[in-house]
XYZ file of C-alpha atoms in Angstrom:
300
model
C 108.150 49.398 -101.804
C 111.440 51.475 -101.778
C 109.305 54.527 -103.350
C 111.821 57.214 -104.726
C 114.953 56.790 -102.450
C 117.755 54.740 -103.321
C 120.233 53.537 -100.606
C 123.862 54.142 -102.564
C 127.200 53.868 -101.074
C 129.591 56.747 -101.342
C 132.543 58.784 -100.108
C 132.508 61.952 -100.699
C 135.702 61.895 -103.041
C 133.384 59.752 -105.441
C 130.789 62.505 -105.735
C 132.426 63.862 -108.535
C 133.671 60.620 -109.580
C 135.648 60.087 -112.971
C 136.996 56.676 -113.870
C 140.665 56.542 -114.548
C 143.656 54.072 -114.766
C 145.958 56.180 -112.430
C 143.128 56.292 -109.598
C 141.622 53.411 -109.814
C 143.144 51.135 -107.407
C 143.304 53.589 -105.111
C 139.818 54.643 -104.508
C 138.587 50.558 -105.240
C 140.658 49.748 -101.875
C 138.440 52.790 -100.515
C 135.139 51.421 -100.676
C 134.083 48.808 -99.080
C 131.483 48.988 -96.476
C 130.897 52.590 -95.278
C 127.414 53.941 -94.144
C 125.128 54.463 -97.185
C 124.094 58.239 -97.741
C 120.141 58.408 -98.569
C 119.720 60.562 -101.726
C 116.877 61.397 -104.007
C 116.816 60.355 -107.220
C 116.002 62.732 -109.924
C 114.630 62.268 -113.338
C 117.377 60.374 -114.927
C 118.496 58.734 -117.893
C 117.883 55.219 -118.722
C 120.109 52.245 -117.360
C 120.408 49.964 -120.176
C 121.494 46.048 -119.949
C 122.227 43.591 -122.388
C 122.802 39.574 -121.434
C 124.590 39.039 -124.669
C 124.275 36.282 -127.428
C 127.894 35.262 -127.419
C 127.043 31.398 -127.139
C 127.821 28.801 -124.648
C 128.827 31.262 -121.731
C 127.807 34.768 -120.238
C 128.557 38.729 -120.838
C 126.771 40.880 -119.585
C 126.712 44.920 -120.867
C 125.484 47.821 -118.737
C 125.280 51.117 -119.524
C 124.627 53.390 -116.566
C 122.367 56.493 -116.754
C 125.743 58.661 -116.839
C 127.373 57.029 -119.424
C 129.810 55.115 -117.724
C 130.253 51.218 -118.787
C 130.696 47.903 -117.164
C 131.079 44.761 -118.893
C 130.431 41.937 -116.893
C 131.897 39.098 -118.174
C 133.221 38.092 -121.950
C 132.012 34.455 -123.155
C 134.348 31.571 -124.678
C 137.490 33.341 -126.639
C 135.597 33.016 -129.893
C 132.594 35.359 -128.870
C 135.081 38.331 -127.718
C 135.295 39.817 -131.363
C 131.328 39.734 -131.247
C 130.965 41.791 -128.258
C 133.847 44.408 -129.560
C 131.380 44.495 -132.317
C 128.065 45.182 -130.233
C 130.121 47.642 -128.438
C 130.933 49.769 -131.505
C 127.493 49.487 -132.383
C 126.763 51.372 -129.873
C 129.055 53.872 -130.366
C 131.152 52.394 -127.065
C 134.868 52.675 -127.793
C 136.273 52.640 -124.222
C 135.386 50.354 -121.165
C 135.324 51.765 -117.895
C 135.099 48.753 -115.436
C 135.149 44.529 -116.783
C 133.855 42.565 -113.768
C 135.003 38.923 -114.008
C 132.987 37.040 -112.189
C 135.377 33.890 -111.804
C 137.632 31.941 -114.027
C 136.297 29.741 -116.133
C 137.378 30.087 -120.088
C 133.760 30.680 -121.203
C 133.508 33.314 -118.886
C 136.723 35.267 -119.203
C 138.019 33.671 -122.836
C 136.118 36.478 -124.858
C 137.791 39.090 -122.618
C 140.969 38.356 -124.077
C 140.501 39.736 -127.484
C 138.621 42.703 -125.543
C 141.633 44.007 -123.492
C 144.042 43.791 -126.431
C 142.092 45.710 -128.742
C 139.998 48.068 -126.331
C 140.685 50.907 -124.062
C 139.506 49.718 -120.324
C 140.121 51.943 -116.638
C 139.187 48.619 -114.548
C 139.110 45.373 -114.362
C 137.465 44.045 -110.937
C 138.323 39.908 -110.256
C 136.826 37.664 -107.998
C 140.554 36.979 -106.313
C 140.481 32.725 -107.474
C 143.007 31.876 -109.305
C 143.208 29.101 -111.640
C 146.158 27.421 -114.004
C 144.191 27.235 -117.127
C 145.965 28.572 -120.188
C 143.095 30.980 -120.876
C 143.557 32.526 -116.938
C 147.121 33.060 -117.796
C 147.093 34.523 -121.138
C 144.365 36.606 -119.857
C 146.122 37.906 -116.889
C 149.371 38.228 -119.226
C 147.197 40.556 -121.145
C 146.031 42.739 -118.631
C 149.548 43.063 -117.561
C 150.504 44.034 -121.192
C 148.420 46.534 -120.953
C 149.034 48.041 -117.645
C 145.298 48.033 -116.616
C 144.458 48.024 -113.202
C 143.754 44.664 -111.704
C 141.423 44.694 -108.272
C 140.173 41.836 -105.979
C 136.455 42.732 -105.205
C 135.634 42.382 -101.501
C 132.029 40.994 -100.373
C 129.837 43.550 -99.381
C 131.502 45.927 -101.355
C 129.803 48.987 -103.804
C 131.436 49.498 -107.209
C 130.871 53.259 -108.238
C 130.394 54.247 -111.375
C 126.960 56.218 -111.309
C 126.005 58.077 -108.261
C 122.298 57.021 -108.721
C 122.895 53.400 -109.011
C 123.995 50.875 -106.459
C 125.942 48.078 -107.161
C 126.937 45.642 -104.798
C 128.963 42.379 -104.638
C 127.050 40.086 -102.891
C 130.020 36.833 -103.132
C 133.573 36.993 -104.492
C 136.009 34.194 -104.747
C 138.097 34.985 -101.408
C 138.734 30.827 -99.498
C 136.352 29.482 -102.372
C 137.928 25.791 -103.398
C 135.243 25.984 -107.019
C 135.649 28.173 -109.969
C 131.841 28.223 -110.075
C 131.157 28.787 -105.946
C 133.726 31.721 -106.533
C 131.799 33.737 -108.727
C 131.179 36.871 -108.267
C 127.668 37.919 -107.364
C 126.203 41.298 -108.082
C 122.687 43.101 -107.265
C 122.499 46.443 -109.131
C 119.983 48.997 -108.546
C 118.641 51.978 -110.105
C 115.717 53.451 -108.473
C 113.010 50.619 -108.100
C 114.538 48.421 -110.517
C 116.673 45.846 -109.009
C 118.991 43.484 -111.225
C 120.365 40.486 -109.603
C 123.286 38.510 -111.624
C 124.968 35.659 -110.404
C 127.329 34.209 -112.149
C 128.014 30.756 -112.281
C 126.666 31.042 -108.145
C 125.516 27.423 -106.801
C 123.112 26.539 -104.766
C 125.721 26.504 -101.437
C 126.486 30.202 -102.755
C 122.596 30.973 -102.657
C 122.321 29.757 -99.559
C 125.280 31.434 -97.812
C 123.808 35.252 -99.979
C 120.556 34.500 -98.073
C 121.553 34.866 -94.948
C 123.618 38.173 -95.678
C 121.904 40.219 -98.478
C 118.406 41.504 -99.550
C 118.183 39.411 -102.975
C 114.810 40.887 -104.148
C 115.023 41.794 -107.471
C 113.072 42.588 -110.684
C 115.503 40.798 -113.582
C 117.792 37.735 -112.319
C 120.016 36.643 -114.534
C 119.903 32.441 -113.764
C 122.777 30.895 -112.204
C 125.190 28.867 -113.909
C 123.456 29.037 -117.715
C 119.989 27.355 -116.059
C 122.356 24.416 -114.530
C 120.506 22.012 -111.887
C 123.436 22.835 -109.698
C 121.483 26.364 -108.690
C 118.172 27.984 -108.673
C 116.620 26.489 -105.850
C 113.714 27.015 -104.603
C 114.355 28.416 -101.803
C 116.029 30.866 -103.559
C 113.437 31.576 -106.429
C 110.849 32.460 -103.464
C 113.247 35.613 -101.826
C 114.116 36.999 -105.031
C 111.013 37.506 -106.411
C 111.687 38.019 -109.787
C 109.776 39.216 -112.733
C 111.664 38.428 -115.332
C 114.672 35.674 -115.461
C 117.767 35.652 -118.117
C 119.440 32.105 -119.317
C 122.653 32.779 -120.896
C 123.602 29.486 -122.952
C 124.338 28.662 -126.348
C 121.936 25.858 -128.093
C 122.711 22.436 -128.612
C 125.631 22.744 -125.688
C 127.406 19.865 -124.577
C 126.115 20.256 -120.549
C 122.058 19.981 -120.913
C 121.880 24.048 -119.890
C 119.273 25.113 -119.174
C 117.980 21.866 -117.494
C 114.601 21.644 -117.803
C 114.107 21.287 -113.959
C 115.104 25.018 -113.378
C 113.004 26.354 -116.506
C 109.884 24.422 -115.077
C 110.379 26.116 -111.578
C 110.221 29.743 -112.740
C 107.880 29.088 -114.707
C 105.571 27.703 -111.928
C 106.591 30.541 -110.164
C 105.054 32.916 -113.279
C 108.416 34.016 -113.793
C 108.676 35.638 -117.493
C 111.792 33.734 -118.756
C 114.374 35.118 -121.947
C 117.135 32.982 -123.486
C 120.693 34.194 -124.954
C 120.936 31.841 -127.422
C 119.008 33.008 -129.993
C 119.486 36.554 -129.714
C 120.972 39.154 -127.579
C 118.195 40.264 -124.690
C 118.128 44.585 -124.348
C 115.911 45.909 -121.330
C 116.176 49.391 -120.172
C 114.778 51.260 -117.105
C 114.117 54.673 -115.961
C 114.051 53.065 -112.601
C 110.274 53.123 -112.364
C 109.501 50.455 -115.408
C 111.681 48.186 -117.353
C 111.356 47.536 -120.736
C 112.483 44.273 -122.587
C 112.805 44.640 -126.659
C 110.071 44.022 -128.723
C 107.935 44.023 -125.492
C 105.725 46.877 -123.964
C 106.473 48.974 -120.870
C 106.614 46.840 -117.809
C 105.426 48.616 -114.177
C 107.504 47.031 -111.621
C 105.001 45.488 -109.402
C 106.311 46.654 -106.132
C-alpha cells in the first residue's frame, strides 16, 4: 500500500542527527510541521517494541533500527525499578528521549525512579499540568537533573531515526482531562505502522480522525481497554492487526472491559495483554514478529 517509501519529516540539520542534552531543546522547537522529504528505505535493522508488564498502567520501550531509545511512558512508581531492570537486560544504560504521554501517577510514577538513577537527553510532555504529588516530585526530579523538559506540539515529528516517522497525533495543549490530554503517537518504519494512544478517549479519537491517517498494523488500546475509548468508529479506520492492552490483573477499574475486547475481536483483531507478561514484536518494516509467534506479512 505504501510499497518501499516512507514519508519522514526532516531538516537537514537532523540528517546527521545525534541526541544530546545541550541541543535538545533547541532543535525540538525546530520541528514541527515542515514538508516531508520522500526517501528510500534501505535494508535496515529491526525496530523493536516492548508494551511492558509493569502492572496496572503503561510503558512502552522502542528501540529504533539505529540504536537510539524512547521510552514511552513509566507505570505506577512501584514498576519503575522493573523497567530499569528490562533496560539493563538489554544492555540499555542511557535513554535518549521519555515521552510522557499525560499525567496521571500510573503513567509517569515509574519514571521517577528512572530519571534519578538513569542517564536521559529528553524528556518530551504533553504540556498539562496537574497538582498531584507524583507530577511534582517528578518534575522536581527532572529539574534535579538538569534534563531537558519539551512541550510536544500536535502534528509534530520526533527524530530519532532517519528511517522512522514518528508523529504526535494529540498533546495536552487547552485539554481540561488528564486522560483527553494524552499524548498520541503513530510511529512508522517502512510498512509497519504502530499506533499508541495513551490514555486517548473516545472525544480524542474522534477529533485524530478528522486530522491524521490512523491506519496502523499494532495499536496499543486506549486507556488499558477502558469503555471510555475504542469505538467503533475508530476500530474500522485503523485497521489493525494486532491490538496491545496494558493493565495489571485483578485492577480496581474493570480494564479491559469486556465490551472493547469483544469488539476487536469481532473485528478479527489478534489481541495481547500486559499483565501476564511483557509483549516483544520486532519489524524489519516488511513483517512484524510477536514472541513466541511466527513471522507475520503485513497484509497491506
Amino acid at each position: 500500500m505504501r510499497g518501499m517509501r516512507i514519508i519522514l519529516l526532516l531538516v537537514s540539520v537532523l540528517l546527521c542527527f545525534s541526541l544530546n542534552s545541550a541541543s535538545a531543546k533547541r532543535y525540538m522547537m525546530s520541528i514541527h510541521t515542515t514538508s516531508p522529504l520522500h526517501m528510500h528505505r534501505q535494508h535496515l535493522s529491526k525496530m523493536k517494541v516492548s508494551f511492558l508488564k509493569v502492572g496496572q498502567g503503561d510503558a512502552t520501550l522502542i528501540i529504533m533500527p539505529n540504536g537510539q531509545t524512547m521510552l514511552i511512558d513509566g507505570g505506577p512508581y512501584e514498576a519503575g525499578e522493573v523497567i530499569i531492570q528490562k533496560l539493563i537486560e538489554k544492555g540499555i544504560n542511557h535513554l535518549d528521549v521519555i515521552v510522557s504521554t499525560h499525567p496521571d501517577m500510573d503513567h509517569i510514577g515509574g519514571l521517577i525512579p528512572i530519571v534519578e538513577q538513569m542517564p536521559v537527553s529528553l524528556i518530551l510532555d504533553s504540556g498539562k499540568t496537574y497538582s498531584s504529588l507524583t507530577y511534582h516530585t517528578y518534575r522536581n526530579n527532572i529539574k534535579k537533573r538538569g534534563i531537558p523538559f519539551v512541550s510536544v506540539k500536535e502534528g509534530q515529528y520526533i527524530p530519532l531515526d532517519p528511517h522512522v516517522s514518528i508523529q504526535v497525533l494529540n498533546n495536552g495543549k487547552s485539554k481540561d482531562e488528564n486522560n483527553e490530554s494524552s499524548i498520541v503517537l503513530k510511529v512508522r518504519y517502512g510498512k509497519a505502522d504502530f499506533l499508541l494512544m495513551g490514555d486517548a478517549d473516545v472525544r480524542t479519537e474522534h477529533e485524530i480522525l478528522k486530522q491524521f491517517d490512523v491506519h496502523a498494523d499494532v495499536l496499543k488500546v486506549g486507556h488499558h481497554g477502558s469503555y471510555t475509548s475504542t469505538s467503533e468508529t475508530f476500530i474500522k479506520k485503523v485497521e489493525p492487526q494486532f491490538a496491545i492492552l496494558s493493565y495489571g490483573s485483578s485492577n480496581p477499574y474493570g480494564h479491559p472491559h469486556q465490551s472493547v475486547v469483544k469488539r476487536l475481536k469481532r473485528h478479527g483483531i489478534m489481541v495481547y495483554r500486559t499483565n501476564k507478561r511483557t509483549v516483544e514484536i520486532e519489524t524489519d518494516g516488511e513483517h512484524v514478529m510477536l514472541e513466541s509467534s511466527g513471522l507475520m506479512p503485513l497484509l497491506k
